[in-house]
Tab-separated table of C-alpha atoms and ligand atoms in Angstrom:
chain	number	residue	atom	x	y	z
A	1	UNK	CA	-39.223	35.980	-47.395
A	2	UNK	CA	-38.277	39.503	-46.363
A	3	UNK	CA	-36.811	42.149	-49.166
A	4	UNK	CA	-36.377	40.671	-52.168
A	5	UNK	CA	-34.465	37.258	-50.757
A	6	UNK	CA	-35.332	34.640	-53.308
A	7	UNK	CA	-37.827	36.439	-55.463
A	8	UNK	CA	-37.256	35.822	-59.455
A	9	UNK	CA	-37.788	39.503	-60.588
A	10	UNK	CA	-37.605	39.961	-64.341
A	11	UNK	CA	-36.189	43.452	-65.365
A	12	UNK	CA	-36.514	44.224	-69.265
A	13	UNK	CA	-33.730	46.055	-71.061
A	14	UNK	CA	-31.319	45.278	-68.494
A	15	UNK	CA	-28.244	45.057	-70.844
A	16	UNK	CA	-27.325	48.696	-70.119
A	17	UNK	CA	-28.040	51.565	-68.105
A	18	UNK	CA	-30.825	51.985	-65.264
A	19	UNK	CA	-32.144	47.993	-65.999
A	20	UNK	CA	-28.432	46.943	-65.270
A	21	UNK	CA	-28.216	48.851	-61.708
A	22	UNK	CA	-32.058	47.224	-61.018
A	23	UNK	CA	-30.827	43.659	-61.998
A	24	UNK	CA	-27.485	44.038	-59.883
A	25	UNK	CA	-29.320	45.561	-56.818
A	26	UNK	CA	-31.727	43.019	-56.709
A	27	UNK	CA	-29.299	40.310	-57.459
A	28	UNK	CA	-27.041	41.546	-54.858
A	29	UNK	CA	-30.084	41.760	-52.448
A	30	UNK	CA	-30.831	38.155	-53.049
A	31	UNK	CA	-33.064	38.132	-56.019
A	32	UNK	CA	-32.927	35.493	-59.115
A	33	UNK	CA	-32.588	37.875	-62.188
A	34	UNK	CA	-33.784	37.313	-65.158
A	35	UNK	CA	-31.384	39.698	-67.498
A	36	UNK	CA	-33.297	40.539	-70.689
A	37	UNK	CA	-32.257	42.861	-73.376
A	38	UNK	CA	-32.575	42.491	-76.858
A	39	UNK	CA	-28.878	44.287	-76.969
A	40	UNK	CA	-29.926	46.981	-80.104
A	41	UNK	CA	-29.022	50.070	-80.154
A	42	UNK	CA	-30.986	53.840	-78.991
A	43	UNK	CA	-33.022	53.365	-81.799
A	44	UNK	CA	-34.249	49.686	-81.120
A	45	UNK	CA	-32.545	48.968	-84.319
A	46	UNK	CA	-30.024	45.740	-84.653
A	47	UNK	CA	-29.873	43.243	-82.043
A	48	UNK	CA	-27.366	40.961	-80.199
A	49	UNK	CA	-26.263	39.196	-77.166
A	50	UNK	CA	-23.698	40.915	-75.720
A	51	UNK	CA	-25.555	43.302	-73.476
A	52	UNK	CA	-27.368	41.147	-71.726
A	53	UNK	CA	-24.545	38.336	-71.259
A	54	UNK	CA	-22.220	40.973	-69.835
A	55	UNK	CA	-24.504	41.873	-66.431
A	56	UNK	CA	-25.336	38.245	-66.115
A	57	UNK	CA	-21.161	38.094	-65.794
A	58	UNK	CA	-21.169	40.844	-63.677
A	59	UNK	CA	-23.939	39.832	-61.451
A	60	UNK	CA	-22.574	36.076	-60.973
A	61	UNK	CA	-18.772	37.673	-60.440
A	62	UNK	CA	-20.480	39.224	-57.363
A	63	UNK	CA	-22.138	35.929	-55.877
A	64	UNK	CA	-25.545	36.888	-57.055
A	65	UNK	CA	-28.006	34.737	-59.401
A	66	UNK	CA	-28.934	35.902	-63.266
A	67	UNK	CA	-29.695	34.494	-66.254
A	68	UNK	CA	-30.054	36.081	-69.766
A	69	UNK	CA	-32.821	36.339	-72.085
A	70	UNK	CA	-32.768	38.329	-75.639
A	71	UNK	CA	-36.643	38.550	-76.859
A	72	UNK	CA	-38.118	41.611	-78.038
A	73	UNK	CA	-40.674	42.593	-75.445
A	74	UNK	CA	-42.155	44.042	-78.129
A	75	UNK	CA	-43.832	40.726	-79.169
A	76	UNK	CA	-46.256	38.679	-77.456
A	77	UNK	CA	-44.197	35.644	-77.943
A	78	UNK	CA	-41.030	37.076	-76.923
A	79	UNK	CA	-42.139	38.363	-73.631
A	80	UNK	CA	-43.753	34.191	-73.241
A	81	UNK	CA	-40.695	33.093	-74.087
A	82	UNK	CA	-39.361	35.552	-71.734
A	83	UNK	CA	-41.470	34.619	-68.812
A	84	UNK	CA	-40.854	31.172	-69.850
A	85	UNK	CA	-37.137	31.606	-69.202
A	86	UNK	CA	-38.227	32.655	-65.717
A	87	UNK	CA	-39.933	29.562	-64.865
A	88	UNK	CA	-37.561	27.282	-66.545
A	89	UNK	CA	-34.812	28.083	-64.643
A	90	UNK	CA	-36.112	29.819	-61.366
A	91	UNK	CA	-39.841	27.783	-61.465
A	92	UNK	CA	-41.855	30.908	-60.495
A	93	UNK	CA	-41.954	35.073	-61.281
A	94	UNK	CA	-42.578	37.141	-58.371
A	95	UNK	CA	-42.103	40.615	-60.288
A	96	UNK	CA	-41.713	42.581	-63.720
A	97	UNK	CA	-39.558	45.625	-64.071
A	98	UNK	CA	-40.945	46.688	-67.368
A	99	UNK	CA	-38.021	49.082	-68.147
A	100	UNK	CA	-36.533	48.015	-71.546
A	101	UNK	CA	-36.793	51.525	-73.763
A	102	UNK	CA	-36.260	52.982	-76.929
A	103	UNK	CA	-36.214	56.623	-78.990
A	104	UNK	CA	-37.350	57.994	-81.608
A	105	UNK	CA	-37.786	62.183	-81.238
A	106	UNK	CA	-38.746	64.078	-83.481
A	107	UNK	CA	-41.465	67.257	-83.736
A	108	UNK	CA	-44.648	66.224	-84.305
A	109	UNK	CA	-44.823	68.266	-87.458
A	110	UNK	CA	-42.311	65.741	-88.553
A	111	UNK	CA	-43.874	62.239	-87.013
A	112	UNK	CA	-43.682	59.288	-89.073
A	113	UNK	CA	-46.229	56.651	-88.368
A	114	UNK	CA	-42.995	53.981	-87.918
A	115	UNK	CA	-41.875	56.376	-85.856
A	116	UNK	CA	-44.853	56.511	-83.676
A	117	UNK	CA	-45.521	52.565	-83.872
A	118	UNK	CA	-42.222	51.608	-82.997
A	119	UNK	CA	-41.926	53.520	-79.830
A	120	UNK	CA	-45.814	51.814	-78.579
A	121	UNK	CA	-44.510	49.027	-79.409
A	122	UNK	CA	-41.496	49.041	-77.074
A	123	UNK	CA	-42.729	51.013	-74.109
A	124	UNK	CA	-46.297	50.138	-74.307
A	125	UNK	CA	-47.326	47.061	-76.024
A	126	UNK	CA	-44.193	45.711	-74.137
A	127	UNK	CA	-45.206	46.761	-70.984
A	128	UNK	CA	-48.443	44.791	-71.666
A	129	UNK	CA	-46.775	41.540	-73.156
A	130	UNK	CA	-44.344	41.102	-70.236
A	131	UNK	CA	-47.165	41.940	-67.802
A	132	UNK	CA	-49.815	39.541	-69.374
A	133	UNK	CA	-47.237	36.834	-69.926
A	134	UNK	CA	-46.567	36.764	-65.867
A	135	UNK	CA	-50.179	38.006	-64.555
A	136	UNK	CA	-51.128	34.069	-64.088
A	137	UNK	CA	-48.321	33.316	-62.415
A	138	UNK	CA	-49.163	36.101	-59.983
A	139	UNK	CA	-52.560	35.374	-59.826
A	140	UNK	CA	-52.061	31.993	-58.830
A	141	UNK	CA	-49.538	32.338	-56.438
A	142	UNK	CA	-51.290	35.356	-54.606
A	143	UNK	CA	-48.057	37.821	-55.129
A	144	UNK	CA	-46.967	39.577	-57.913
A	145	UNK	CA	-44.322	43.116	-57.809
A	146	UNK	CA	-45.331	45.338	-61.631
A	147	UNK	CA	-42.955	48.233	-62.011
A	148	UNK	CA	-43.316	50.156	-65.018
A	149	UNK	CA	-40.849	52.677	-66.196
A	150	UNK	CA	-42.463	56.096	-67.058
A	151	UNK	CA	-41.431	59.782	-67.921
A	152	UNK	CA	-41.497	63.169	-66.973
A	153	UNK	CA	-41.853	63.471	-70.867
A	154	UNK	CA	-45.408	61.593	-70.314
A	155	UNK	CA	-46.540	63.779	-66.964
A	156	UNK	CA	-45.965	67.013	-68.244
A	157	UNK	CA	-44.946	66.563	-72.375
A	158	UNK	CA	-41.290	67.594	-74.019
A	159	UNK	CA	-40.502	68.668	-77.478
A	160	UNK	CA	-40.255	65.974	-79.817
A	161	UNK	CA	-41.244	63.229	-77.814
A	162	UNK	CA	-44.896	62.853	-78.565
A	163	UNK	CA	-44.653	59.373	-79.726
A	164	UNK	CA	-42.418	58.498	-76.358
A	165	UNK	CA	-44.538	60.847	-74.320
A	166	UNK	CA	-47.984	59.291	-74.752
A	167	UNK	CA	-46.327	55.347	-74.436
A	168	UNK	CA	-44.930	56.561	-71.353
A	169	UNK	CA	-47.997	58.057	-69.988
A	170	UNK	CA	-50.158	55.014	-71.589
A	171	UNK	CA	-47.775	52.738	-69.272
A	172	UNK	CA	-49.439	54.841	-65.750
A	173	UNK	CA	-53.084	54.192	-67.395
A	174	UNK	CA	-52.089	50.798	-67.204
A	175	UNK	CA	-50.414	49.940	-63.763
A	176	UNK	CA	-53.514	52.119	-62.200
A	177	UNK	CA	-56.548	49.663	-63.765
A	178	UNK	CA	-54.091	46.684	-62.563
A	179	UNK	CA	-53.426	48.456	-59.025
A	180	UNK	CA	-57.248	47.394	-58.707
A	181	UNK	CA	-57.821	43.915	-60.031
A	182	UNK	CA	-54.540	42.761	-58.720
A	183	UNK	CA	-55.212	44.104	-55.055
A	184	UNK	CA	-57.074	41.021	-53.533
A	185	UNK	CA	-53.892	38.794	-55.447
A	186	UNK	CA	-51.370	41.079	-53.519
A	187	UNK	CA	-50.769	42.249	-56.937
A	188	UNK	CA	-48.796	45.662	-56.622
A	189	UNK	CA	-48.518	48.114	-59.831
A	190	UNK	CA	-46.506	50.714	-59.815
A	191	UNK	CA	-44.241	53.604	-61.776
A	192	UNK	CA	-41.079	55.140	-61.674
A	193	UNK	CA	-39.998	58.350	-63.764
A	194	UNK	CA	-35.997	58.319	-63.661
A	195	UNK	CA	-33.973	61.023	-64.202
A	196	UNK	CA	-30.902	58.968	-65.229
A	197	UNK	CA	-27.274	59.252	-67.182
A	198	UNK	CA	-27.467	56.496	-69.612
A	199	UNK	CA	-27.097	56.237	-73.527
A	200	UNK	CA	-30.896	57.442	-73.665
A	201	UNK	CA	-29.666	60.608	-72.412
A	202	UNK	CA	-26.310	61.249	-73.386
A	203	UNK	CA	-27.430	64.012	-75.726
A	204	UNK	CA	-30.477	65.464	-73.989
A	205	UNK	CA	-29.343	67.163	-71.000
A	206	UNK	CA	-25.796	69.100	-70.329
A	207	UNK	CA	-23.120	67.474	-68.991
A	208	UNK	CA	-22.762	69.171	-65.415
A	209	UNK	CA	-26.281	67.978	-65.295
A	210	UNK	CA	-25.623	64.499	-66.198
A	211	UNK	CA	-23.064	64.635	-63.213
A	212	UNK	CA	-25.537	63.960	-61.049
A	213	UNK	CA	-27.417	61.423	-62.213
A	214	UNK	CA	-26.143	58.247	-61.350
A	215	UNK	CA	-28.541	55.377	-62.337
A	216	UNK	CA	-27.681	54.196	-58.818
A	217	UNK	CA	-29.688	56.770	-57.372
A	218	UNK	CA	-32.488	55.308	-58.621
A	219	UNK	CA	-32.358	51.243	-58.316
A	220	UNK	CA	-33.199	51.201	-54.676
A	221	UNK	CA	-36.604	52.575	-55.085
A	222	UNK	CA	-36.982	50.250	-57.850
A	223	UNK	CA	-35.952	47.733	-55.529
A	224	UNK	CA	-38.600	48.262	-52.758
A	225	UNK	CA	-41.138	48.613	-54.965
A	226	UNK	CA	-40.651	44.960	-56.382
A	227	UNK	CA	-40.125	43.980	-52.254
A	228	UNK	CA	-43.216	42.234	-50.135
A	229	UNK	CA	-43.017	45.032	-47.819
A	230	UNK	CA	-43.740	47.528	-49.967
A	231	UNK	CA	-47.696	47.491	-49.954
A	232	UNK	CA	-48.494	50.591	-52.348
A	233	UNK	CA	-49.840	50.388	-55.601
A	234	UNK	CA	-50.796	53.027	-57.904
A	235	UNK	CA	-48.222	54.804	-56.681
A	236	UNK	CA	-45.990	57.161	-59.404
A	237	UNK	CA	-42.713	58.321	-58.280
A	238	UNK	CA	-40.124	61.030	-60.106
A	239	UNK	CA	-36.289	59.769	-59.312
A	240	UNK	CA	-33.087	60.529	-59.676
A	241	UNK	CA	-29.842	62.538	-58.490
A	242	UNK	CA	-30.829	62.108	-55.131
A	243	UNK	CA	-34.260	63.020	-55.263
A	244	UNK	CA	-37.287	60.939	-54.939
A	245	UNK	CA	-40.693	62.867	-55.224
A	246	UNK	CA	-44.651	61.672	-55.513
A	247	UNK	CA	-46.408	62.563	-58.817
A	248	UNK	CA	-50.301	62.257	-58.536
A	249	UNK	CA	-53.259	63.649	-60.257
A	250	UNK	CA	-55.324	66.420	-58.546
A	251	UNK	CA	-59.164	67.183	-58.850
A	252	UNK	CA	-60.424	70.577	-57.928
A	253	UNK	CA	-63.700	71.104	-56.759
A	254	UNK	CA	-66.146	70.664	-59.651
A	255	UNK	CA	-68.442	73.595	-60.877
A	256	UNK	CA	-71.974	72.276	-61.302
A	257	UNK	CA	-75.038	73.143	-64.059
A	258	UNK	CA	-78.514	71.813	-63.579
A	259	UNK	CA	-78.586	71.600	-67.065
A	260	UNK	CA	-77.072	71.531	-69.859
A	261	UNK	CA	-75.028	74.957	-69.509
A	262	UNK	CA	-74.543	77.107	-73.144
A	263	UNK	CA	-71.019	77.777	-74.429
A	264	UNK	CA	-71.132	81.086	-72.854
A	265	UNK	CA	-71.510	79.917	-69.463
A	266	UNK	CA	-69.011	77.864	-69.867
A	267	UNK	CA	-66.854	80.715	-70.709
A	268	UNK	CA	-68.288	82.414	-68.406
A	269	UNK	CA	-67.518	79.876	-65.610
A	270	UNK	CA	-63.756	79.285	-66.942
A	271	UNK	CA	-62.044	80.809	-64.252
A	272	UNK	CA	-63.894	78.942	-61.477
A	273	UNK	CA	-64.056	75.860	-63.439
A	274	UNK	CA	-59.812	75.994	-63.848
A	275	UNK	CA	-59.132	76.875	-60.407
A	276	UNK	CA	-57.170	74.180	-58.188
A	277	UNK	CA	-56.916	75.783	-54.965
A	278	UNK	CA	-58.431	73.311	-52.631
A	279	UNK	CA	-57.850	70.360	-54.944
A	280	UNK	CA	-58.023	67.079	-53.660
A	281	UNK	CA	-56.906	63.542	-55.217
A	282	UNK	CA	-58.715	62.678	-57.706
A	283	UNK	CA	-60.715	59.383	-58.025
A	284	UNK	CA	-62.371	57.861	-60.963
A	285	UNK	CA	-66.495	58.727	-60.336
A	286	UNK	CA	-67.327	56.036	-62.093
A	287	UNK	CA	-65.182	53.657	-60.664
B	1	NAI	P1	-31.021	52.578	-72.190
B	1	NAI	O1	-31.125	52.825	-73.655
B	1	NAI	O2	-29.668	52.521	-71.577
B	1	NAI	O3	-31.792	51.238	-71.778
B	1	NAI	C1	-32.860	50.703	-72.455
B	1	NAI	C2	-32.566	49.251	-72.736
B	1	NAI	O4	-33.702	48.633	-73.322
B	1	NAI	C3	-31.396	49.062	-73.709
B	1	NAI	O5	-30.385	48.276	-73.118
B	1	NAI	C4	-32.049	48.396	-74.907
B	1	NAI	O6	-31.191	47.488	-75.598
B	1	NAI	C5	-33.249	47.715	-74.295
B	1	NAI	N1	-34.315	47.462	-75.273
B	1	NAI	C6	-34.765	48.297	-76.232
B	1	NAI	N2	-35.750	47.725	-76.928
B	1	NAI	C7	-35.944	46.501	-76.376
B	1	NAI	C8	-36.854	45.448	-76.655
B	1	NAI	N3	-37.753	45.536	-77.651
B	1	NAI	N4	-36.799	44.320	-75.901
B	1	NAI	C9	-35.884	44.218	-74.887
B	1	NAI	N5	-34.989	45.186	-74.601
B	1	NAI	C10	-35.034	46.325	-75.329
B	1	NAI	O7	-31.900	53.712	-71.502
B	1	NAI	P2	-32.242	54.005	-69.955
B	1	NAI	O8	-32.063	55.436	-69.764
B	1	NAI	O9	-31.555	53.056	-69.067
B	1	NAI	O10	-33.812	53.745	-69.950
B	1	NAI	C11	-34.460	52.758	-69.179
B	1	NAI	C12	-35.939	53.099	-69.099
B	1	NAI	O11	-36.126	54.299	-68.356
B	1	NAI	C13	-36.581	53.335	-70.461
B	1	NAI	O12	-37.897	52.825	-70.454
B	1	NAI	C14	-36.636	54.836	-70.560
B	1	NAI	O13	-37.639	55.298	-71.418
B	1	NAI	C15	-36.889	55.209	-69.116
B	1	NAI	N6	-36.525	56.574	-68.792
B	1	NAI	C16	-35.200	56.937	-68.687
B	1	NAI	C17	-34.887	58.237	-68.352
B	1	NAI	C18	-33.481	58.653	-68.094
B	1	NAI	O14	-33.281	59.769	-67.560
B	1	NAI	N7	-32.483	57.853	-68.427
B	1	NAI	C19	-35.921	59.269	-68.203
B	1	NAI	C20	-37.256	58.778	-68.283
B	1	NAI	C21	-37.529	57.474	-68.589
C-alpha cells in the first residue's frame, strides 16, 4: 500500500483552514478521511455541523472518500467516539493528524485560568485523547502515522500566547516519548509548525504577508508524514509559503564540577557553560 492509497487517516479540525487542505490531499491521494471539526468559532466557542459537512462535500465532489465527525477532541469520549467513527465506517485507523486548534491571547499579566485551561484542553489534552483513542489500533496492527500540529509560538515564545505557546510545545514533549515506544509497532510521531493564512491568522500577521501563505503549501508534508514511506519520527518541521525547514534541539558541550560547584563558580563558568559553538543533538542522558 504505497502513499497513502487506502489508509483511514483522521485529521482533527478539518472544517476549515490547514485541516481542510490535509483531508482533501489525502483524500485526493487515496486516503479514507475522517472529517472532524466541532465547527465553533476562533475562540472554540459555539458549535455546529456545517464545517465539517462542507469538505466531506467537497472531498466526495472530487471522487475521493470522507466522512464527518463533530466531537470535541477536547474530551476523552469525543475523540472514542471519534475513533469509533473511523472504524465504523472504514474498519481500521492508520493515522491521526491532531490539528484541530483554538485561541485565546492575551499577556500573561492578563491570563485567566479559563483562558489557560481551555487552550490545554484543545491543543493538548486533545492531542492526547485522539492519540490514546487510536494507539491500540496501531499497536495491534503494527502501523500507526501521529502528526501533531505545533508552533513557532511554542519553539521560540510570542506575546500573548503563553497559554497557546506551552500546549503547543507540550504537543512535541509528547510525539518524542511516543517516537520511542511506538518504534518497534512502526509507530511514527511527528510535528509540523505551519505558517498558514487561515481564520487563526487573519489578524496576526500583515496582509502582503498572508499572500504567501497558502495552506496548500503545507498539506503535502503533512501528507508524507502520515505515508508508509516516510520512516522518521521525532522529527519537527517549520512550514509554510514555500518553505520547509528542520527544528531540533541542540546540546553544547557540558562544563563539568567534581563537586558540587558554589554559586560563584557557576557565575564564574557562565560564559563557557552558555556557549553552543560545537553543539551537537541533544539526547536524553537518562534515556
Ligand atoms: P483554524 O481555526 O482555521 O482551524 C482550526 C480548526 O479546529 C477549526 O476549524 C475549529 O473549528 C477546529 N476546532 C477547534 N476546537 C476544536 C475541538 N475541540 N474539536 C474539534 N475541532 C476543533 O486554524 P488553522 O490555522 O487552520 O490551524 C490549524 C492548526 O495549526 C491549529 O492547531 C493551529 O494552532 C496550528 N497552527 C496554525 C498556524 C497558522 O499559521 N495558521 C501557525 C501555527 C500553528
Amino acid at each position: 500500500m504505497p502513499g497513502v492509497t487506502d489508509r483511514v487517516v483522521v485529521v482533527t479540525g478539518a472544517g476549515g483552514g490547514l485541516g481542510r487542505e490535509y483531508a482533501k490531499l489525502l483524500a485526493s491521494e487515496g486516503a479514507l478521511v475522517v472529517v472532524n471539526d466541532l465547527g465553533g468559532a476562533r475562540d472554540g466557542s459555539g458549535a455546529g455541523t456545517a464545517m465539517a459537512d462542507a469538505v466531506v462535500a467537497e472531498i466526495r465532489a472530487a471522487g475521493g472518500t470522507a466522512v464527518a465527525n463533530y466531537d470535541s477532541v477536547a474530551t476523552e469520549e469525543g475523540a472514542q467516539a471519534l475513533i469509533k467513527t473511523a472504524l465504523d465506517n472504514f474498519g481500521a485507523v492508520h493515522g491521526v493528524v491532531n490539528n484541530a486548534g483554538i485561541l485565546r491571547d492575551t499577556s500573561f499579566h492578563k491570563m485567566t485560568t479559563e483562558q489557560w485551561n481551555a487552550v490545554q484542553q484543545v491543543h493538548l489534552s486533545g492531542g492526547y485523547h485522539v492519540t490514546r483513542a487510536a494507539w491500540p489500533h496501531f499497536r495491534e496492527q503494527g502501523f500507526g502515522r501521529v502528526v501533531v500540529a505545533t508552533s513557532t509560538s511554542g519553539l521560540y515564545g510570542n506575546f500573548g500566547q503563553a497559554n497557546y505557546g506551552a500546549a503547543k510545545l507540550g504537543l512535541v514533549g509528547l510525539i518524542n516519548t511516543l517516537a520511542i515506544e511506538g518504534r518497534k509497532y512502526d509507530i511514527t510521531a511527528n510535528a509540523v509548525a505551519p505558517l498558514a493564512s487561515t481564520r487563526m491568522t487573519a489578524d496576526i500577521a500583515p496582509a502582503e504577508v498572508l499572500e504567501q501563505l497558502d495552506p496548500a503549501h503545507v498539506a503535502p508534508v503533512v501528507g508524507y508524514l502520515v505515508s508508509e514511506e516516510c520512516a522518521d519520527t521525532a522529527t519537527v518541521l517549520v512550514v509554510g509559503g514555500g518553505s520547509v525547514q528542520r527544528v531540533q534541539l541542540f546540546a553544547n558541550k557540558p562544563v563539568l564540577f567534581a563537586q558540587p560547584p558554589t554559586i560563584d563558580e557557576v557565575a564564574a563558568n557562565w560564559d563557557r557553560i552558555t556557549d553552543m559553538s560545537g553543539a551537537e543533538p541533544g539526547r536524553n542522558p537518562l534515556g
